PDB file of C-alpha atoms in Angstrom:
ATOM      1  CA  UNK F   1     114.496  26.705   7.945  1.00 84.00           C
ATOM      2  CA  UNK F   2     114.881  26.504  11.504  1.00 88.00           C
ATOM      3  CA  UNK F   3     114.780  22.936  11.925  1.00 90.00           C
ATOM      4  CA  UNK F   4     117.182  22.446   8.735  1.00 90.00           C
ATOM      5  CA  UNK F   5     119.764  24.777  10.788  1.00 89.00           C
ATOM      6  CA  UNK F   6     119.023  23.116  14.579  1.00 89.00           C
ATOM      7  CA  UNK F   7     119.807  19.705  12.535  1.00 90.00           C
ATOM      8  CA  UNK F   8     123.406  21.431  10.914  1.00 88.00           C
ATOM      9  CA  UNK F   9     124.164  22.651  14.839  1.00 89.00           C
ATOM     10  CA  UNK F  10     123.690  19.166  15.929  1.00 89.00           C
ATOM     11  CA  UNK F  11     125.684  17.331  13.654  1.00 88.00           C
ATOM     12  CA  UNK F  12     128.369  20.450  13.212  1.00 89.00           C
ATOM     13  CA  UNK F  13     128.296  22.862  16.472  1.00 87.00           C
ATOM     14  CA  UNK F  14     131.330  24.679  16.062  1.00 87.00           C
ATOM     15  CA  UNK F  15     129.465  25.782  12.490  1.00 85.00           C
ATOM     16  CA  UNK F  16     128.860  29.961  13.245  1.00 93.00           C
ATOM     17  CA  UNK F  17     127.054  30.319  10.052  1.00 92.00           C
ATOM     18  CA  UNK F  18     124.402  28.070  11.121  1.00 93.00           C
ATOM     19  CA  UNK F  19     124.291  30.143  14.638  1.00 94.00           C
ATOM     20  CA  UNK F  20     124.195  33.041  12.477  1.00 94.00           C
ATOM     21  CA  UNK F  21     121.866  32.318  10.319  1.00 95.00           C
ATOM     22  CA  UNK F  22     119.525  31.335  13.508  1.00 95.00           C
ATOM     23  CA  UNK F  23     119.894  34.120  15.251  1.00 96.00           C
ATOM     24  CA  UNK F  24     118.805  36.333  11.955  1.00 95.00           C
ATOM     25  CA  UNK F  25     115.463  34.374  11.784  1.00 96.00           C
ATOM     26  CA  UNK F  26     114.381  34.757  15.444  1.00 96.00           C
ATOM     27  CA  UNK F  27     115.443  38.325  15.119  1.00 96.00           C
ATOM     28  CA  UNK F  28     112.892  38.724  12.020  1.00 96.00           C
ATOM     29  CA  UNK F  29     110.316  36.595  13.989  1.00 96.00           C
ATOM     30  CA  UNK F  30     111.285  38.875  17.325  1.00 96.00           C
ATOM     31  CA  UNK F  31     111.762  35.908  19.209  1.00 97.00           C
ATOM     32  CA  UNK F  32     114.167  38.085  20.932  1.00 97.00           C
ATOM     33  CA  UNK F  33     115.502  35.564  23.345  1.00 97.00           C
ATOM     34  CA  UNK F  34     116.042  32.470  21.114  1.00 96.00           C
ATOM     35  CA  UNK F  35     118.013  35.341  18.984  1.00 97.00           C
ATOM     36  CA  UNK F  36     120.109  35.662  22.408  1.00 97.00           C
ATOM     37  CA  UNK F  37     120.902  32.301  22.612  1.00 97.00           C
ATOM     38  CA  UNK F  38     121.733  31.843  19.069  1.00 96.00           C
ATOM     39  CA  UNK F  39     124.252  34.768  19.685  1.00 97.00           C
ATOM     40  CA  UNK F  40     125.632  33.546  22.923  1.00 97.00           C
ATOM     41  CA  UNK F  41     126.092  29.688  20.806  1.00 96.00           C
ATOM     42  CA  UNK F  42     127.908  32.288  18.154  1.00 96.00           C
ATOM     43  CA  UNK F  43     130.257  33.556  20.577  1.00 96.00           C
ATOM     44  CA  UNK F  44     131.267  30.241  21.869  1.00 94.00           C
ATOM     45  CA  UNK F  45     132.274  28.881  18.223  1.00 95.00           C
ATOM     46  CA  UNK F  46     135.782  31.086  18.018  1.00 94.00           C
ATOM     47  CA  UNK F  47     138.156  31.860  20.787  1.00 94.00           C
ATOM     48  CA  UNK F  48     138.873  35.391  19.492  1.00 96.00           C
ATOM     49  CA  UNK F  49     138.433  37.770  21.994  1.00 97.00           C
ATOM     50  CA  UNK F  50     137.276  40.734  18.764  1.00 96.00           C
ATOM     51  CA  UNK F  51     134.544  38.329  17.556  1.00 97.00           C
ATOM     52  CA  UNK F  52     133.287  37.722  20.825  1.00 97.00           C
ATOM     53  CA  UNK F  53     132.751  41.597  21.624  1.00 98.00           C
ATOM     54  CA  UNK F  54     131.298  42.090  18.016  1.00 97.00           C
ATOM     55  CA  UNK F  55     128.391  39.536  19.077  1.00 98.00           C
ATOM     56  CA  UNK F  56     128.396  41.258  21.694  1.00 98.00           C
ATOM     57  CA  UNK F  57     127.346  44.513  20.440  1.00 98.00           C
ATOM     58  CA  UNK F  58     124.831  42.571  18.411  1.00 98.00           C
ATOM     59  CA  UNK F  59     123.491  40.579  21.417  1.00 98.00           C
ATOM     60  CA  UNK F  60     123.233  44.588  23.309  1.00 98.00           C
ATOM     61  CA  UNK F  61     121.522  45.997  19.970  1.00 97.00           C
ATOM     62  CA  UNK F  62     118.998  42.988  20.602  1.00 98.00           C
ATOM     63  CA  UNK F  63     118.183  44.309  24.139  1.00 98.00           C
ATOM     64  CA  UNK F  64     118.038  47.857  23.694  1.00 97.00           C
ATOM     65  CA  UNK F  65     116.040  47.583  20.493  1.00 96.00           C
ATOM     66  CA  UNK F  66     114.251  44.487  21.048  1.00 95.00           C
ATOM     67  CA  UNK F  67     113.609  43.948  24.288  1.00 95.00           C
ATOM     68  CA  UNK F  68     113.717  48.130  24.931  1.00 96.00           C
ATOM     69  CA  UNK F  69     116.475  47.129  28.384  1.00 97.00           C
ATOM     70  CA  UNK F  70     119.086  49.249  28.226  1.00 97.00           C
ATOM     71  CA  UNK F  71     120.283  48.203  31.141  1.00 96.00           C
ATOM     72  CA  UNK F  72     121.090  44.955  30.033  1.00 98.00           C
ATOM     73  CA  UNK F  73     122.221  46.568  26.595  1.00 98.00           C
ATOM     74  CA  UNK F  74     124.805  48.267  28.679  1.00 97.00           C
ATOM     75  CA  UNK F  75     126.335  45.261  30.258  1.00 97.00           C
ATOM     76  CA  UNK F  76     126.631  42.916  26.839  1.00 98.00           C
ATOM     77  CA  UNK F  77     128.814  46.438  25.603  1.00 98.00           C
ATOM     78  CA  UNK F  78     130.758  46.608  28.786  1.00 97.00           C
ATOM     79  CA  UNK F  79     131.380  43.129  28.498  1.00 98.00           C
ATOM     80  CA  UNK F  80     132.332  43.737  24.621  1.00 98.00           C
ATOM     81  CA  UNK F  81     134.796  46.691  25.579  1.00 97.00           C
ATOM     82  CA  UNK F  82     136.433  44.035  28.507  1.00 97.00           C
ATOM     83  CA  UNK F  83     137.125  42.233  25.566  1.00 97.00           C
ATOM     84  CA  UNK F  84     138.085  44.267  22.844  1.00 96.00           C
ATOM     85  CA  UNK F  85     139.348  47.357  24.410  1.00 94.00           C
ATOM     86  CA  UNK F  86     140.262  49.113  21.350  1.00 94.00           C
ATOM     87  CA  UNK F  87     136.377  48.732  19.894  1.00 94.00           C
ATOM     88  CA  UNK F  88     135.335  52.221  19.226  1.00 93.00           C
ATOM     89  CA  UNK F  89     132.076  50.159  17.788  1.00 95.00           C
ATOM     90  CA  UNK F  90     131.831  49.111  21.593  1.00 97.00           C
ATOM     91  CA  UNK F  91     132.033  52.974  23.317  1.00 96.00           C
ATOM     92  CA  UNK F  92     129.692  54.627  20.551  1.00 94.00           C
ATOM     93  CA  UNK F  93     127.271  52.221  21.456  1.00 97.00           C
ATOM     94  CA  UNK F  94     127.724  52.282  24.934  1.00 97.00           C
ATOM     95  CA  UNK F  95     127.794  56.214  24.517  1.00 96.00           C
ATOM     96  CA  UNK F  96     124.640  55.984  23.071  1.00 95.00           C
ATOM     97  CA  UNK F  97     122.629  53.711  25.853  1.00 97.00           C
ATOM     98  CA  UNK F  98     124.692  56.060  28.424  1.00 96.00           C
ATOM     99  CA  UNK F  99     123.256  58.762  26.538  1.00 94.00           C
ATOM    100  CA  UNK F 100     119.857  57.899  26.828  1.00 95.00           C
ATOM    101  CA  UNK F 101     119.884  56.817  30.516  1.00 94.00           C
ATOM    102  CA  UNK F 102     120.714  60.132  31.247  1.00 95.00           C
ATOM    103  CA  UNK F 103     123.694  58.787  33.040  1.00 95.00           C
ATOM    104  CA  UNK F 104     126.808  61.679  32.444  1.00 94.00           C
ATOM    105  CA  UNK F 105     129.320  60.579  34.913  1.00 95.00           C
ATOM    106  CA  UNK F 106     129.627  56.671  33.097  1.00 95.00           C
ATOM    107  CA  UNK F 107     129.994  58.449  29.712  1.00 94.00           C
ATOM    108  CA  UNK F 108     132.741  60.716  31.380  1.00 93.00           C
ATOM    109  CA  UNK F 109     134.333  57.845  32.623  1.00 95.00           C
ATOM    110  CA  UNK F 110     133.821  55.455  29.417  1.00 96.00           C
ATOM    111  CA  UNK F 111     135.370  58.050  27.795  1.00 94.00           C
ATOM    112  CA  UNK F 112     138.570  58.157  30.344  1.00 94.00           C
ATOM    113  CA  UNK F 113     138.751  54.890  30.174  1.00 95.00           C
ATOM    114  CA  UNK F 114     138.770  54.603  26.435  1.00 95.00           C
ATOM    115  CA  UNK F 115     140.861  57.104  25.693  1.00 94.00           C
ATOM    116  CA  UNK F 116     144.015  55.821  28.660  1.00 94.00           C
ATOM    117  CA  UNK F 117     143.664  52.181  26.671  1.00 94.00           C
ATOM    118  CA  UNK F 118     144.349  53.556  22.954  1.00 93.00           C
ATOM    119  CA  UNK F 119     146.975  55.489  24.772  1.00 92.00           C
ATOM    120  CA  UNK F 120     148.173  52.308  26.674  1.00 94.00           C
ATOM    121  CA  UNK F 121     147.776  50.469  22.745  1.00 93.00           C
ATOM    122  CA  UNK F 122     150.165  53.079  21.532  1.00 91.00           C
ATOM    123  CA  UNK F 123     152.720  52.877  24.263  1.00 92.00           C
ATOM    124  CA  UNK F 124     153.101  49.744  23.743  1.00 94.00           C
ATOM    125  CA  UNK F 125     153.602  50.258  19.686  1.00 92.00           C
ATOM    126  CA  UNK F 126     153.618  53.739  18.873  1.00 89.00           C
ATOM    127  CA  UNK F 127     153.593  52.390  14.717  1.00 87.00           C
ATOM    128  CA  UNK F 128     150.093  50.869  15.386  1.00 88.00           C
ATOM    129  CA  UNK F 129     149.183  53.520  12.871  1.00 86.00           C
ATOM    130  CA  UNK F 130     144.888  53.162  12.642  1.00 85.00           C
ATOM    131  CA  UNK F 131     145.084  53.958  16.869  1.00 88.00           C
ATOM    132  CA  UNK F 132     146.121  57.380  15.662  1.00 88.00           C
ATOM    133  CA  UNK F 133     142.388  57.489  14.093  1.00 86.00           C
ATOM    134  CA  UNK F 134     141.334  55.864  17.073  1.00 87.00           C
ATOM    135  CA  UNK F 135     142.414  58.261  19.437  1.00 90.00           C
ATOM    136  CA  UNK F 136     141.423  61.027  17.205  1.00 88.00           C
ATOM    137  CA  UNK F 137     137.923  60.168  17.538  1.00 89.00           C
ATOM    138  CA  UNK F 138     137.859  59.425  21.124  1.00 91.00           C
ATOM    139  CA  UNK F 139     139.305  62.937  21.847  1.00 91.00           C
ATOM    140  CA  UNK F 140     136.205  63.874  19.437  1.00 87.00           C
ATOM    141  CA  UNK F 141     133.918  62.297  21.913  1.00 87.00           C
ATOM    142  CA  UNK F 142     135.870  63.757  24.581  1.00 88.00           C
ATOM    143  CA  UNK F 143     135.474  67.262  23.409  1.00 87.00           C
ATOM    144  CA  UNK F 144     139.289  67.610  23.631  1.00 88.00           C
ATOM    145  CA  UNK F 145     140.180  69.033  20.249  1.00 83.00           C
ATOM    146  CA  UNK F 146     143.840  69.880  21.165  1.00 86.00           C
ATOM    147  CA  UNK F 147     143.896  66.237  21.842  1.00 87.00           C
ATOM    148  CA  UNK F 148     141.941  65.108  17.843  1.00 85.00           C
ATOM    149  CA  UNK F 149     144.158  67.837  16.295  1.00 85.00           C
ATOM    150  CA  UNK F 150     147.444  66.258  17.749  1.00 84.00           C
ATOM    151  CA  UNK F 151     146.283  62.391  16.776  1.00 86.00           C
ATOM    152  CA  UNK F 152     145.185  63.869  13.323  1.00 82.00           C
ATOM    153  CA  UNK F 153     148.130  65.455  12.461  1.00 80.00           C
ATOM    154  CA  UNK F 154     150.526  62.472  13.648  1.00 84.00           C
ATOM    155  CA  UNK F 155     148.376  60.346  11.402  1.00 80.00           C
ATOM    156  CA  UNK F 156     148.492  62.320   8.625  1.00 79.00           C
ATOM    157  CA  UNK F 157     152.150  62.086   9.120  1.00 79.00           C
ATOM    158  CA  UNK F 158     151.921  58.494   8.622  1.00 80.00           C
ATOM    159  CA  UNK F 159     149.940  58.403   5.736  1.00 72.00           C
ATOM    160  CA  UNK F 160     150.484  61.731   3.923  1.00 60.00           C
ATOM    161  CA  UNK F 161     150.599  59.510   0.845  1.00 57.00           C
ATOM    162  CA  UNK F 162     146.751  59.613   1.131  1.00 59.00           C
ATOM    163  CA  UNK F 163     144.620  62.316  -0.255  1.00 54.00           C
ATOM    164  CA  UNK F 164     143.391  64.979   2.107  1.00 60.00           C
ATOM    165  CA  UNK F 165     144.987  63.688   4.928  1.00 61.00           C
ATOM    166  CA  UNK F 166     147.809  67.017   5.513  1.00 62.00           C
ATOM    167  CA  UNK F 167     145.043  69.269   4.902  1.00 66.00           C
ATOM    168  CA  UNK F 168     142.832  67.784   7.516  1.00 65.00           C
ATOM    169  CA  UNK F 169     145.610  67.814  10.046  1.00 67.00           C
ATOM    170  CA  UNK F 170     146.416  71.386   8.382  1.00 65.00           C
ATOM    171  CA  UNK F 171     142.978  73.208   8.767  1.00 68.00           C
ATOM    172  CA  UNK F 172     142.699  70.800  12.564  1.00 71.00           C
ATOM    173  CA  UNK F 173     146.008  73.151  13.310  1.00 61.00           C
ATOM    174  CA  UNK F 174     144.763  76.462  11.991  1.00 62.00           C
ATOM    175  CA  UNK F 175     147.902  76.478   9.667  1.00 46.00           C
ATOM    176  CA  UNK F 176     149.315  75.266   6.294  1.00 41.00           C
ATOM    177  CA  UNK F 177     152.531  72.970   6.190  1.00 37.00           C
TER     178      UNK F 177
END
């Protein structure tokens, strides 16, 4: 299978699913590096910034549970959140490594920094109505619930159409509309 797919890179290597597919069998094999460089090929077969940082959550879930280096786990998801800013995907799983390095004043300041670029996001386009979720759960992580209540209840404004959502913001104020 692997030579089948290193022939379909050579003769089509802006292909992902071949990358894709690669990386997957290394993975399985634990050939944890060739799995990195199938990723990092991966990355280089779109120029969109939000598939580049989801590869590169996978390429940090390859270090941290493959190669057991956080450190280097760390900087593939600081390198996804430089370029997807809004990736909550990217700051729960930098959370976590932060988490288990012990390391408080990063996740303080991930957090910070998280939560001023979904405000910055909505600043820019206050109708960007899924940031409101966003920024609810990054107030979560922040501890701020002043903060979730407020971006839960200006979301359920938005979509009070959907089932539950006023009576989450409701019971998030203490108080019925």
């Amino acid at each position: 299978a692997i030579r089948t797919l290193e022939r379909v890179i050579e003769l089509q290597p802006a292909e992902p699913f071949a990358y894709e597919r690669l990386a997957t069998i290394h993975l399985k094999r634990r050939e944890h590096d060739r799995a990195l460089e199938a990723l990092t090929q991966l990355a280089h077969t779109r120029d969109d910034p939000a598939f580049r940082a989801r590869i590169q959550i996978r390429m940090a879930a390859v270090h941290r549970d493959g190669r057991k280096d956080l450190d280097a786990a760390a900087r593939a998801l600081t390198r996804a959140r430089e370029l997807d800013p809004l990736s909550l995907d990217a700051v729960d799983e930098l959370l976590a490594v932060l988490d288990r390095r012990g390391d408080q004043a990063a996740r303080t300041l991930l957090v910070v920094q998280a939560l001023a670029a979904a405000r910055e996001a909505l600043a820019q386009n206050p109708l960007r109505i899924p940031l409101y979720g966003h920024l609810a759960r990054l107030f979560d992580r922040a501890g701020e619930q002043d903060g979730r209540c407020f971006a839960v209840q200006i979301l359920a404004f938005f979509n009070a159409a959907e089932q539950g959502a006023l009576e989450l913001a409701a019971r998030c104020a203490g108080r019925p509309f």
